[in-house]
Short mmCIF file of C-alpha atoms in Angstrom, two decimals:
data_model
loop_
_atom_site.label_atom_id
_atom_site.label_comp_id
_atom_site.label_asym_id
_atom_site.label_seq_id
_atom_site.Cartn_x
_atom_site.Cartn_y
_atom_site.Cartn_z
CA UNK A 1 64.45 107.80 88.87
CA UNK A 2 63.99 105.23 91.59
CA UNK A 3 66.72 104.99 94.21
CA UNK A 4 67.23 101.21 93.78
CA UNK A 5 67.59 101.58 90.02
CA UNK A 6 70.15 104.34 90.51
CA UNK A 7 71.99 102.22 93.08
CA UNK A 8 72.22 99.33 90.60
CA UNK A 9 73.39 101.70 87.88
CA UNK A 10 76.15 103.17 90.07
CA UNK A 11 77.38 99.74 91.15
CA UNK A 12 77.52 98.60 87.53
CA UNK A 13 79.49 101.70 86.51
CA UNK A 14 81.93 101.34 89.43
CA UNK A 15 82.59 97.71 88.54
CA UNK A 16 83.09 98.61 84.88
CA UNK A 17 85.33 101.64 85.37
CA UNK A 18 87.26 100.67 88.51
CA UNK A 19 87.96 97.00 87.80
CA UNK A 20 91.45 95.57 88.21
CA UNK A 21 91.92 95.55 84.44
CA UNK A 22 91.17 99.26 84.10
CA UNK A 23 94.06 101.62 83.49
CA UNK A 24 92.47 104.40 85.52
CA UNK A 25 90.53 102.94 88.45
CA UNK A 26 88.73 106.13 89.51
CA UNK A 27 85.08 107.08 89.17
CA UNK A 28 83.80 110.53 90.07
CA UNK A 29 80.25 110.85 91.44
CA UNK A 30 79.11 114.42 90.83
CA UNK A 31 75.93 116.28 91.56
CA UNK A 32 74.41 119.32 93.14
CA UNK A 33 74.32 119.69 96.92
CA UNK A 34 71.57 117.53 98.47
CA UNK A 35 71.16 115.51 95.27
CA UNK A 36 71.56 112.20 97.13
CA UNK A 37 75.23 111.48 96.40
CA UNK A 38 76.09 110.57 99.98
CA UNK A 39 72.94 108.51 100.56
CA UNK A 40 73.55 106.59 97.36
CA UNK A 41 77.23 105.93 98.08
CA UNK A 42 76.59 104.87 101.69
CA UNK A 43 73.84 102.50 100.55
CA UNK A 44 76.18 101.04 97.94
CA UNK A 45 78.95 100.49 100.49
CA UNK A 46 76.49 98.89 102.92
CA UNK A 47 75.24 96.57 100.19
CA UNK A 48 78.66 95.55 98.86
CA UNK A 49 80.98 95.81 101.86
CA UNK A 50 83.13 98.44 100.18
CA UNK A 51 85.05 100.90 102.35
CA UNK A 52 83.28 104.24 102.87
CA UNK A 53 85.28 107.28 104.00
CA UNK A 54 83.76 110.62 104.87
CA UNK A 55 86.81 112.83 104.33
CA UNK A 56 85.35 115.65 106.41
CA UNK A 57 84.09 113.67 109.41
CA UNK A 58 86.32 110.59 109.69
CA UNK A 59 89.07 111.56 112.19
CA UNK A 60 91.96 110.12 110.18
CA UNK A 61 91.61 112.48 107.24
CA UNK A 62 90.77 116.19 107.27
CA UNK A 63 91.45 116.44 111.00
CA UNK A 64 95.05 115.29 110.45
CA UNK A 65 95.64 118.06 107.93
CA UNK A 66 94.69 120.93 110.21
CA UNK A 67 97.71 123.20 110.56
CA UNK A 68 99.18 122.06 107.25
CA UNK A 69 96.79 123.98 105.00
CA UNK A 70 99.55 126.23 103.65
CA UNK A 71 101.80 123.39 102.53
CA UNK A 72 99.37 120.58 101.72
CA UNK A 73 99.19 120.12 97.95
CA UNK A 74 97.38 117.90 95.41
CA UNK A 75 100.35 115.52 95.23
CA UNK A 76 100.00 114.87 98.98
CA UNK A 77 96.37 113.84 98.58
CA UNK A 78 97.29 111.33 95.90
CA UNK A 79 99.79 109.79 98.31
CA UNK A 80 97.13 109.52 101.02
CA UNK A 81 94.72 107.94 98.56
CA UNK A 82 97.30 105.30 97.66
CA UNK A 83 97.85 104.55 101.35
CA UNK A 84 94.10 104.15 101.88
CA UNK A 85 93.89 101.78 98.91
CA UNK A 86 96.80 99.71 100.19
CA UNK A 87 95.38 99.55 103.71
CA UNK A 88 92.05 97.88 102.93
CA UNK A 89 90.83 94.47 101.90
CA UNK A 90 87.76 96.06 100.29
CA UNK A 91 87.35 95.76 96.56
CA UNK A 92 86.61 99.48 96.22
CA UNK A 93 86.98 102.61 98.35
CA UNK A 94 84.44 105.45 98.31
CA UNK A 95 85.71 108.86 99.47
CA UNK A 96 82.94 111.35 100.16
CA UNK A 97 82.88 114.99 101.29
CA UNK A 98 86.15 116.16 99.72
CA UNK A 99 85.06 119.81 99.36
CA UNK A 100 86.91 121.12 102.46
CA UNK A 101 90.11 119.70 101.00
CA UNK A 102 89.46 121.38 97.65
CA UNK A 103 88.64 124.64 99.43
CA UNK A 104 92.28 125.01 100.50
CA UNK A 105 93.48 125.21 96.92
CA UNK A 106 93.33 127.66 94.06
CA UNK A 107 91.26 126.64 91.02
CA UNK A 108 94.52 125.66 89.28
CA UNK A 109 95.55 123.40 92.16
CA UNK A 110 92.08 121.85 92.17
CA UNK A 111 92.45 121.02 88.49
CA UNK A 112 95.84 119.43 89.21
CA UNK A 113 94.16 117.31 91.90
CA UNK A 114 91.36 116.19 89.57
CA UNK A 115 93.83 115.33 86.79
CA UNK A 116 96.33 113.52 89.02
CA UNK A 117 93.78 111.47 90.90
CA UNK A 118 91.67 110.82 87.80
CA UNK A 119 94.68 109.47 85.96
CA UNK A 120 96.32 107.59 88.83
CA UNK A 121 97.46 104.27 87.42
CA UNK A 122 98.89 102.38 90.38
CA UNK A 123 95.93 102.19 92.75
CA UNK A 124 95.50 98.79 94.41
CA UNK A 125 91.72 99.18 94.66
CA UNK A 126 89.17 101.03 92.65
CA UNK A 127 88.27 104.48 93.98
CA UNK A 128 85.03 106.43 93.90
CA UNK A 129 85.35 110.13 94.71
CA UNK A 130 82.21 112.09 95.51
CA UNK A 131 82.07 115.83 94.84
CA UNK A 132 79.72 118.68 94.13
CA UNK A 133 82.59 120.82 92.86
CA UNK A 134 81.99 120.24 89.14
CA UNK A 135 79.18 119.06 86.93
CA UNK A 136 79.88 116.23 84.49
CA UNK A 137 80.54 118.58 81.58
CA UNK A 138 83.03 120.72 83.54
CA UNK A 139 84.86 117.71 84.98
CA UNK A 140 84.91 116.12 81.54
CA UNK A 141 86.82 119.15 80.25
CA UNK A 142 89.34 118.92 83.09
CA UNK A 143 89.79 115.20 82.42
CA UNK A 144 89.92 115.67 78.66
CA UNK A 145 90.86 112.58 76.75
CA UNK A 146 89.35 110.25 79.34
CA UNK A 147 86.16 108.32 78.84
CA UNK A 148 83.03 109.97 80.16
CA UNK A 149 82.33 106.62 81.87
CA UNK A 150 84.65 107.86 84.64
CA UNK A 151 81.99 110.38 85.70
CA UNK A 152 78.64 109.41 87.22
CA UNK A 153 76.27 112.36 87.41
CA UNK A 154 73.35 112.34 89.80
CA UNK A 155 70.01 112.84 88.05
CA UNK A 156 67.91 115.88 88.90
CA UNK A 157 65.17 113.90 90.63
CA UNK A 158 65.56 110.79 92.76
CA UNK A 159 62.63 108.90 94.24
CA UNK A 160 63.61 107.65 97.68
#
């Protein structure tokens, strides 16, 4: 698949799923490591002016949690996400590189995170979360009862 076609497809899905009228304004971008998730999301944010956050590298996020690994829980991350949404004028927020955060938690806590964030109803902006943690089928099971439109899976082959 051509990169520009994929970029258009992702933007269309974000606008559909994360619009102000949507009950759940979260889209998950999933794919294998090095599948182009980050490149695609950065290009989309550059094109649209949406806020891009690299959870691992941006100093206001993972760095601020160091030393709190034992007590930081999925509910805390939902609170931070709401703060980020309230603190931007951007239409949508893209949060990339969340794996170190997930690595602190047990598989059960990770599922709580995916369910809570995926079903958050009071987000001021739409949110795109990028992860390699689960494939579309696995995440679909965790988010059972939700539309599969809330998951965008990277294709196996992208033509840059």
